[in-house]
Amino acid sequence: MSKKQLIMDTALELFAKQGFEATSVQQITDQCGISKGAFYLSFKSKDELIIALIDYFMMQIISDIDHIVRNTKDEAVLYHFYFTVYQSFYRHSDFAKVLMKEQSQSLNKELIFKMQYYDKLFSETILSMIERLYGEAVSSTKYDLMYCIKGFMNTYSQLFVFYNVPLDLKMLAESLVEKTNLLAQHTTVPFISKEMVAMFKVKQPLSEETKKEEIVGLIENKIEEMEESIEKESLQLLKEQLLDPKFPPAIVKGLLENIRNNPHCKWISYLLGRYFE
Amino acid sequence: MSKKQLIMDTALELFAKQGFEATSVQQITDQCGISKGAFYLSFKSKDELIIALIDYFMMQIISDIDHIVRNTKDEAVLYHFYFTVYQSFYRHSDFAKVLMKEQSQSLNKELIFKMQYYDKLFSETILSMIERLYGEAVSSTKYDLMYCIKGFMNTYSQLFVFYNVPLDLKMLAESLVEKTNLLAQHTTVPFISKEMVAMFKVKQPLSEETKKEEIVGLIENKIEEMEESIEKESLQLLKEQLLDPKFPPAIVKGLLENIRNNPHCKWISYLLGRYFE
DNA sequence: TTGACAAATGACTAATCGGTCATTATTATA
DNA sequence: TATAATAATGACCGATTAGTCATTTGTCAA
């Protein structure tokens, strides 16, 4: 395990237990068995560490959820959505704790923007799922529905973030599917309008409408640090496809599936999935 | 305005803007135009200040909501509940911000207990409302319902806590009433069982099952610091009723209504309401 | 073995914080 | 006015923090 990874693992544990502010760099390095100076060889600052953590996990979680939403074609998508959400929270429960503790609390501008950016991506995934599932029927209530789904997620995730009880994720997902369907099919009094959502829009803090060139850059970086493997070859082919499309969709999809299995490529897979749309 | 009140007002503003940890005592006293030493004449510590703020507002908000729930007899109770909740949040939006920022983040043990205690009171109010409204029909799903109501509250309150937009609280309440009724009448797959709720119960950190003597003590303190008025006389009579019941319910209710109009007596009114129950 | 380079160290700095207390200003009382 | 009591001040303290950098340690090619 690289030193950077060691620091991230250790810090995550301490942040989950004590919170970000309350954990000192000294504590982290003591726990790691390294010196304080060594910490600053891996990260420019303490803030850079928490941002790295948030990026690392949010990219994984969002990629996973988006993938399941895109690739479940029937109405079971809602169930798989909820199940994947809670599975992610369960797997990364330390990260979930950090996220909840530091929620909107952070002083750091960059961090706030980061969170708003990921929240936007997440909202997009949910909204596209709603539209596919219920279509025109929810055109006036879909924003409320999106907020309710997010509300369900937050509310119920607190249960097992704060109490370390193993929960029946299947039943939880089923229960929330029923609730969501009820709201979707019978709601007649919307509250959140399209205009309201637009008003809440972030003023494009990160202009991360990820461009082709940026993705190419990301891929090239990733290729360099990878060993020879199917994933590396797939990445190489996807890069070529990006620059000069020639493969049919089936091949592209297969290549994407290849790299999704590598945790380090999940984010690229997510970006490419949106790009090739 | 007393010095204590000035500090509380100023601090609330700064805490809402910057967070509790990020606001120094020096900043508060500078803004107040007093010295740092003067701060410690009003509060033993910075922690005592945040606790005083939380007590002050939570007592008001919970009293208001509990009162409206107890005194709306027909099925309009749900509407009035939501309306009162959001009205409270709207009136005390700076406090709402502080509450959201400091959510579960606090290191202070006493503060955590305080919050769990108020959360418990709040849950009780919601649960009693659910039982009165839907009765046996929701016996297996009422805990889910309670969590959903809390979820709706949190989710939608973020809207106007973070974006300073004037919202149509009537429509918001209506919209949430419909959603709640839908869930109450059609949910068949519960997730949260009574056992689960019991498992989450706090291990009685504050043994605040407020005893008769404690309430008498509170009343006596309050009487001392009040000027001659109807409210003071009412308090005096309620104290006598507590020690030696002799008035019929109608009179007691009237007396309670008298003191409810004084913001400083709201909490006592709430406690007495529960006691005479 | 040597020397050059990189990695790692931890004492140190500068800043900030909550909280104290000897001192001073203000008010009330006689 | 003189005296006592109370209110208010702000320099100061000890503790803690993120971040730095001169120095030491480790590594590997010559």
XYZ file of N, CA and C in Angstrom, chain B residues 86-258:
519
model
N -42.507 24.796 9.661
C -41.770 25.646 8.735
C -41.834 27.110 9.121
N -42.930 27.487 9.778
C -43.001 28.851 10.291
C -41.907 29.065 11.350
N -41.755 28.073 12.197
C -40.701 28.171 13.219
C -39.333 28.281 12.576
N -39.078 27.400 11.622
C -37.792 27.431 10.940
C -37.579 28.770 10.260
N -38.658 29.290 9.695
C -38.557 30.547 8.963
C -38.258 31.697 9.918
N -38.998 31.715 11.031
C -38.793 32.778 12.022
C -37.384 32.721 12.610
N -36.938 31.529 12.877
C -35.634 31.363 13.524
C -34.640 30.768 12.544
N -34.560 31.375 11.366
C -33.764 30.720 10.324
C -32.276 30.717 10.665
N -31.809 31.726 11.375
C -30.411 31.695 11.797
C -30.156 30.511 12.720
N -31.082 30.286 13.617
C -30.922 29.141 14.516
C -30.973 27.831 13.736
N -31.883 27.768 12.782
C -31.981 26.557 11.966
C -30.659 26.283 11.260
N -30.034 27.348 10.787
C -28.736 27.178 10.128
C -27.702 26.604 11.094
N -27.645 27.195 12.286
C -26.688 26.710 13.288
C -26.926 25.237 13.559
N -28.189 24.902 13.716
C -28.552 23.522 14.041
C -28.088 22.562 12.946
N -28.266 22.970 11.694
C -27.885 22.090 10.600
C -26.371 21.983 10.484
N -25.682 23.106 10.696
C -24.223 23.070 10.575
C -23.603 22.219 11.674
N -24.161 22.365 12.871
C -23.515 21.709 14.012
C -24.048 20.298 14.261
N -24.915 19.866 13.358
C -25.560 18.568 13.481
C -24.592 17.429 13.799
N -24.683 16.915 15.004
C -23.958 15.700 15.369
C -22.444 15.880 15.288
N -22.060 17.100 15.059
C -20.660 17.417 14.797
C -19.958 17.729 16.112
N -20.754 18.154 17.050
C -20.232 18.679 18.308
C -19.442 17.629 19.082
N -18.406 18.071 19.700
C -17.584 17.191 20.511
C -18.167 17.104 21.916
N -18.896 18.134 22.274
C -19.393 18.275 23.630
C -20.468 17.234 23.962
N -20.177 16.430 24.984
C -21.092 15.375 25.402
C -22.467 15.922 25.773
N -22.458 16.966 26.586
C -23.714 17.517 27.058
C -24.598 17.953 25.893
N -23.932 18.510 24.880
C -24.665 19.001 23.724
C -25.317 17.854 22.955
N -24.563 16.787 22.795
C -25.115 15.631 22.099
C -26.341 15.110 22.838
N -26.214 14.999 24.145
C -27.353 14.525 24.941
C -28.546 15.463 24.792
N -28.267 16.742 24.864
C -29.326 17.734 24.698
C -30.083 17.494 23.404
N -29.323 17.338 22.339
C -29.961 17.191 21.033
C -30.776 15.908 20.968
N -30.216 14.837 21.534
C -30.960 13.578 21.525
C -32.232 13.706 22.342
N -32.148 14.462 23.427
C -33.304 14.652 24.277
C -34.413 15.407 23.539
N -34.032 16.496 22.894
C -35.035 17.261 22.153
C -35.581 16.450 20.981
N -34.707 15.684 20.377
C -35.162 14.838 19.277
C -36.189 13.834 19.768
N -35.979 13.328 20.949
C -36.920 12.364 21.532
C -38.279 13.033 21.772
N -38.247 14.195 22.360
C -39.501 14.920 22.604
C -40.245 15.133 21.292
N -39.487 15.520 20.294
C -40.063 15.801 18.993
C -40.692 14.541 18.404
N -39.956 13.440 18.502
C -40.471 12.169 17.988
C -41.770 11.795 18.685
N -41.818 12.031 19.978
C -43.029 11.696 20.733
C -44.231 12.478 20.217
N -43.994 13.753 19.978
C -45.093 14.585 19.462
C -45.577 14.064 18.117
N -44.641 13.764 17.237
C -45.022 13.266 15.908
C -45.767 11.948 16.031
N -45.235 11.057 16.862
C -45.844 9.737 16.992
C -47.263 9.834 17.546
N -47.463 10.680 18.524
C -48.808 10.795 19.101
C -49.770 11.361 18.053
N -49.252 12.259 17.225
C -50.100 12.806 16.156
C -50.484 11.716 15.170
N -49.506 10.897 14.793
C -49.775 9.812 13.849
C -50.829 8.863 14.418
N -50.661 8.507 15.669
C -51.593 7.552 16.268
C -53.006 8.116 16.328
N -53.109 9.385 16.641
C -54.435 9.992 16.740
C -55.082 10.082 15.367
N -54.245 10.357 14.360
C -54.784 10.584 13.013
C -55.195 9.292 12.330
N -54.326 8.304 12.411
C -54.545 7.106 11.603
C -54.893 5.877 12.434
N -54.684 5.931 13.703
C -55.073 4.846 14.600
C -54.431 3.513 14.274
N -55.207 2.457 14.448
C -54.716 1.090 14.302
C -54.193 0.812 12.894
N -54.754 1.533 11.933
C -54.417 1.258 10.529
C -52.916 1.306 10.260
N -52.181 2.104 11.022
C -50.759 2.253 10.749
C -49.886 1.596 11.824
N -50.484 0.699 12.598
C -49.753 0.140 13.746
C -48.420 -0.487 13.330
N -48.380 -1.055 12.126
C -47.122 -1.697 11.730
C -46.200 -0.756 10.966
N -46.735 0.346 10.502
C -45.905 1.235 9.670
C -45.681 2.605 10.306
N -46.105 2.772 11.542
C -46.070 4.123 12.104
C -44.649 4.636 12.346
N -43.729 3.733 12.617
C -42.365 4.207 12.855
C -41.718 4.652 11.544
N -42.002 3.918 10.491
C -41.551 4.384 9.177
C -42.141 5.749 8.869
N -43.418 5.875 9.178
C -44.098 7.135 8.902
C -43.439 8.285 9.655
N -43.117 8.013 10.904
C -42.462 9.041 11.706
C -41.129 9.459 11.071
N -40.363 8.460 10.635
C -39.078 8.769 10.008
C -39.264 9.546 8.708
N -40.309 9.195 7.968
C -40.550 9.908 6.710
C -40.928 11.358 6.974
N -41.755 11.567 7.989
C -42.140 12.942 8.323
C -40.905 13.759 8.703
N -40.079 13.159 9.534
C -38.838 13.844 9.901
C -37.982 14.090 8.664
N -37.952 13.101 7.766
C -37.178 13.245 6.534
C -37.701 14.391 5.682
N -39.025 14.456 5.528
C -39.619 15.565 4.770
C -39.197 16.895 5.377
N -39.282 16.958 6.697
C -38.943 18.204 7.375
C -37.518 18.640 7.078
N -36.597 17.712 7.254
C -35.193 18.042 7.011
C -34.947 18.439 5.572
N -35.435 17.600 4.678
C -35.150 17.815 3.269
C -35.657 19.175 2.809
N -36.919 19.438 3.085
C -37.504 20.675 2.564
C -37.022 21.911 3.316
N -36.622 21.716 4.585
C -36.179 22.905 5.317
C -34.838 23.395 4.787
N -34.064 22.481 4.213
C -32.795 22.910 3.613
C -33.029 23.937 2.521
N -34.171 23.813 1.858
C -34.472 24.734 0.765
C -34.376 26.183 1.199
N -35.055 26.516 2.285
C -35.063 27.936 2.603
C -34.109 28.290 3.736
N -33.387 27.282 4.220
C -32.319 27.617 5.145
C -31.083 28.036 4.352
N -30.857 27.352 3.251
C -29.649 27.648 2.496
C -29.850 28.675 1.379
N -31.079 28.750 0.881
C -31.359 29.767 -0.119
C -32.371 30.713 0.482
N -32.008 31.974 0.561
C -32.912 32.913 1.229
C -34.043 33.334 0.313
N -34.906 32.382 0.002
C -36.031 32.657 -0.879
C -37.301 32.589 -0.044
N -38.170 33.573 -0.173
C -39.451 33.476 0.539
C -40.299 32.399 -0.117
N -40.762 31.471 0.669
C -41.511 30.351 0.108
C -42.967 30.412 0.536
N -43.808 29.769 -0.242
C -45.221 29.689 0.072
C -45.436 28.553 1.073
N -45.403 28.911 2.345
C -45.458 27.879 3.380
C -46.770 27.110 3.351
N -47.849 27.782 2.932
C -49.144 27.085 2.872
C -49.101 25.963 1.857
N -48.560 26.291 0.699
C -48.500 25.254 -0.338
C -47.539 24.132 0.072
N -46.436 24.543 0.690
C -45.484 23.536 1.165
C -46.166 22.575 2.138
N -46.895 23.135 3.085
C -47.580 22.288 4.068
C -48.602 21.388 3.385
N -49.376 21.970 2.481
C -50.377 21.168 1.751
C -49.724 20.007 1.020
N -48.638 20.335 0.342
C -47.952 19.316 -0.443
C -47.467 18.176 0.450
N -46.950 18.520 1.612
C -46.430 17.485 2.506
C -47.559 16.710 3.182
N -48.686 17.376 3.409
C -49.844 16.674 3.962
C -50.267 15.561 3.010
N -50.356 15.912 1.728
C -50.765 14.896 0.754
C -49.784 13.720 0.762
N -48.515 14.040 0.737
C -47.506 12.977 0.718
C -47.636 12.088 1.954
N -47.778 12.728 3.103
C -47.869 11.953 4.338
C -49.102 11.058 4.342
N -50.229 11.617 3.919
C -51.454 10.811 3.873
C -51.301 9.618 2.937
N -50.678 9.868 1.796
C -50.450 8.774 0.849
C -49.674 7.647 1.513
N -48.578 8.015 2.134
C -47.741 6.994 2.769
C -48.502 6.302 3.891
N -49.251 7.066 4.666
C -49.965 6.482 5.808
C -51.023 5.493 5.343
N -51.709 5.826 4.264
C -52.862 5.007 3.865
C -52.496 3.809 2.998
N -51.350 3.860 2.346
C -51.060 2.778 1.394
C -49.803 1.971 1.660
N -48.999 2.406 2.601
C -47.765 1.653 2.839
C -48.076 0.271 3.401
N -47.437 -0.729 2.804
C -47.645 -2.103 3.299
C -46.336 -2.750 3.721
N -45.220 -2.197 3.282
C -43.923 -2.800 3.595
C -43.172 -1.929 4.594
N -43.341 -2.208 5.870
C -42.619 -1.397 6.864
C -41.164 -1.817 6.921
N -40.323 -0.930 7.373
C -38.927 -1.316 7.575
C -38.516 -1.156 9.032
N -38.963 -0.083 9.645
C -38.548 0.187 11.018
C -39.560 -0.421 11.992
N -39.080 -1.350 12.784
C -39.958 -2.014 13.748
C -39.824 -1.350 15.109
N -40.750 -1.686 15.978
C -40.714 -1.145 17.328
C -39.414 -1.530 18.021
N -38.975 -2.764 17.775
C -37.736 -3.232 18.405
C -36.545 -2.379 17.951
N -36.583 -2.043 16.670
C -35.479 -1.261 16.132
C -35.424 0.110 16.803
N -36.564 0.722 16.938
C -36.624 2.029 17.597
C -36.114 1.921 19.026
N -36.527 0.841 19.698
C -36.094 0.637 21.085
C -34.576 0.519 21.140
N -34.015 -0.141 20.129
C -32.571 -0.342 20.093
C -31.839 0.992 19.958
N -32.470 1.930 19.293
C -31.832 3.228 19.067
C -31.989 4.154 20.264
N -32.846 3.741 21.180
C -33.119 4.594 22.340
C -31.837 5.010 23.039
N -31.810 6.231 23.437
C -30.682 6.754 24.193
C -30.760 6.179 25.601
N -29.585 5.886 26.136
C -29.570 5.274 27.465
C -29.802 6.312 28.554
N -30.937 6.963 28.442
C -31.347 7.928 29.483
C -30.194 8.807 29.939
N -29.694 9.647 29.051
C -28.549 10.482 29.442
C -28.995 11.586 30.398
N -30.035 12.313 30.004
C -30.661 13.258 30.920
C -31.893 12.549 31.468
N -31.953 12.372 32.768
C -33.144 11.708 33.316
C -34.232 12.755 33.502
N -34.557 13.360 32.359
C -35.424 14.531 32.413
C -36.900 14.157 32.374
N -37.261 13.015 32.913
C -38.684 12.784 33.097
C -39.129 13.783 34.154
N -39.396 14.965 33.653
C -39.537 16.108 34.554
C -40.555 15.840 35.665
N -40.049 15.828 36.876
C -40.872 15.542 38.055
C -41.626 16.786 38.498
N -42.670 16.515 39.280
C -43.494 17.606 39.780
C -42.632 18.674 40.474
N -41.735 18.203 41.333
C -40.919 19.147 42.108
C -40.079 20.035 41.189
N -39.542 19.417 40.115
C -38.721 20.199 39.200
C -39.545 21.303 38.554
N -40.758 20.930 38.135
C -41.606 21.941 37.499
C -41.927 23.048 38.492
N -42.235 22.652 39.734
C -42.514 23.660 40.761
C -41.319 24.603 40.901
N -40.136 24.012 40.919
C -38.925 24.834 41.022
C -38.810 25.805 39.868
N -39.021 25.283 38.640
C -38.963 26.147 37.459
C -39.950 27.301 37.569
N -41.178 26.963 38.018
C -42.218 27.996 38.119
C -41.803 29.059 39.130
N -41.297 28.603 40.266
C -40.902 29.569 41.300
C -39.819 30.514 40.790
N -38.836 29.948 40.091
C -37.799 30.811 39.516
C -38.406 31.855 38.591
N -39.273 31.366 37.717
C -39.867 32.257 36.721
C -40.695 33.344 37.397
N -41.447 32.958 38.425
C -42.298 33.937 39.126
C -41.450 35.063 39.698
N -40.332 34.673 40.275
C -39.461 35.677 40.894
C -39.020 36.749 39.910
N -38.650 36.302 38.705
C -38.087 37.269 37.763
C -39.160 37.977 36.929
N -40.427 37.741 37.243
C -41.509 38.380 36.455
C -42.097 39.573 37.193
N -42.649 40.467 36.384
C -43.378 41.595 36.963
C -44.824 41.148 37.217
N -45.523 41.942 38.027
C -46.937 41.648 38.268
C -47.694 41.625 36.946
N -48.475 40.590 36.696
C -49.225 40.488 35.454
C -50.164 39.295 35.536
N -51.040 39.223 34.551
C -51.943 38.071 34.460
C -51.127 36.787 34.404
N -50.029 36.847 33.604
C -49.213 35.647 33.461
C -48.655 35.200 34.802
N -48.173 36.164 35.576
C -47.580 35.801 36.860
C -48.627 35.179 37.776
N -49.817 35.790 37.771
C -50.895 35.255 38.606
C -51.274 33.848 38.155
N -51.320 33.682 36.824
C -51.663 32.361 36.300
C -50.636 31.331 36.737
N -49.367 31.704 36.631
C -48.290 30.792 37.041
C -48.468 30.395 38.502
N -48.759 31.388 39.328
C -48.941 31.149 40.759
C -50.065 30.124 40.982
N -51.170 30.329 40.272
C -52.321 29.419 40.421
C -51.968 28.012 39.929
N -51.220 27.957 38.823
C -50.845 26.641 38.284
C -49.933 25.914 39.261
N -49.094 26.667 39.923
C -48.211 26.053 40.914
C -49.046 25.435 42.036
N -50.033 26.174 42.490
C -50.913 25.648 43.546
C -51.643 24.401 43.071
N -52.123 24.464 41.825
C -52.834 23.313 41.258
C -51.921 22.079 41.220
N -50.647 22.349 40.957
C -49.683 21.255 40.868
C -49.533 20.591 42.237
N -49.454 21.416 43.277
C -49.228 20.891 44.628
C -50.519 20.334 45.233
N -51.637 20.910 44.837
C -52.906 20.494 45.444
C -54.029 20.705 44.429
N -54.274 19.711 43.581
C -55.244 19.850 42.494
C -56.641 20.154 43.026
N -57.224 21.214 42.519
C -58.585 21.520 42.946
C -59.408 22.158 41.823
N -58.706 22.696 40.794
C -59.438 23.331 39.699
C -59.888 22.280 38.693
N -61.015 22.537 38.037
C -61.449 21.653 36.943
C -60.572 21.877 35.710
N -60.545 20.901 34.795
C -59.683 20.971 33.611
C -59.837 22.267 32.823
N -61.052 22.762 32.720
C -61.277 23.963 31.912
C -60.438 25.124 32.427
N -60.435 25.268 33.747
C -59.667 26.372 34.343
C -58.173 26.180 34.098
N -57.720 24.961 34.295
C -56.302 24.676 34.076
C -55.905 25.022 32.642
N -56.743 24.575 31.703
C -56.451 24.841 30.302
C -56.370 26.335 30.027
N -57.302 27.067 30.625
C -57.309 28.514 30.448
C -56.040 29.150 30.988
N -55.637 28.694 32.158
C -54.416 29.236 32.768
C -53.204 28.943 31.887
N -53.166 27.719 31.370
C -52.053 27.357 30.477
C -52.024 28.268 29.265
N -53.193 28.529 28.728
C -53.273 29.394 27.545
C -52.765 30.800 27.886
N -53.077 31.245 29.099
C -52.598 32.560 29.542
C -51.077 32.661 29.467
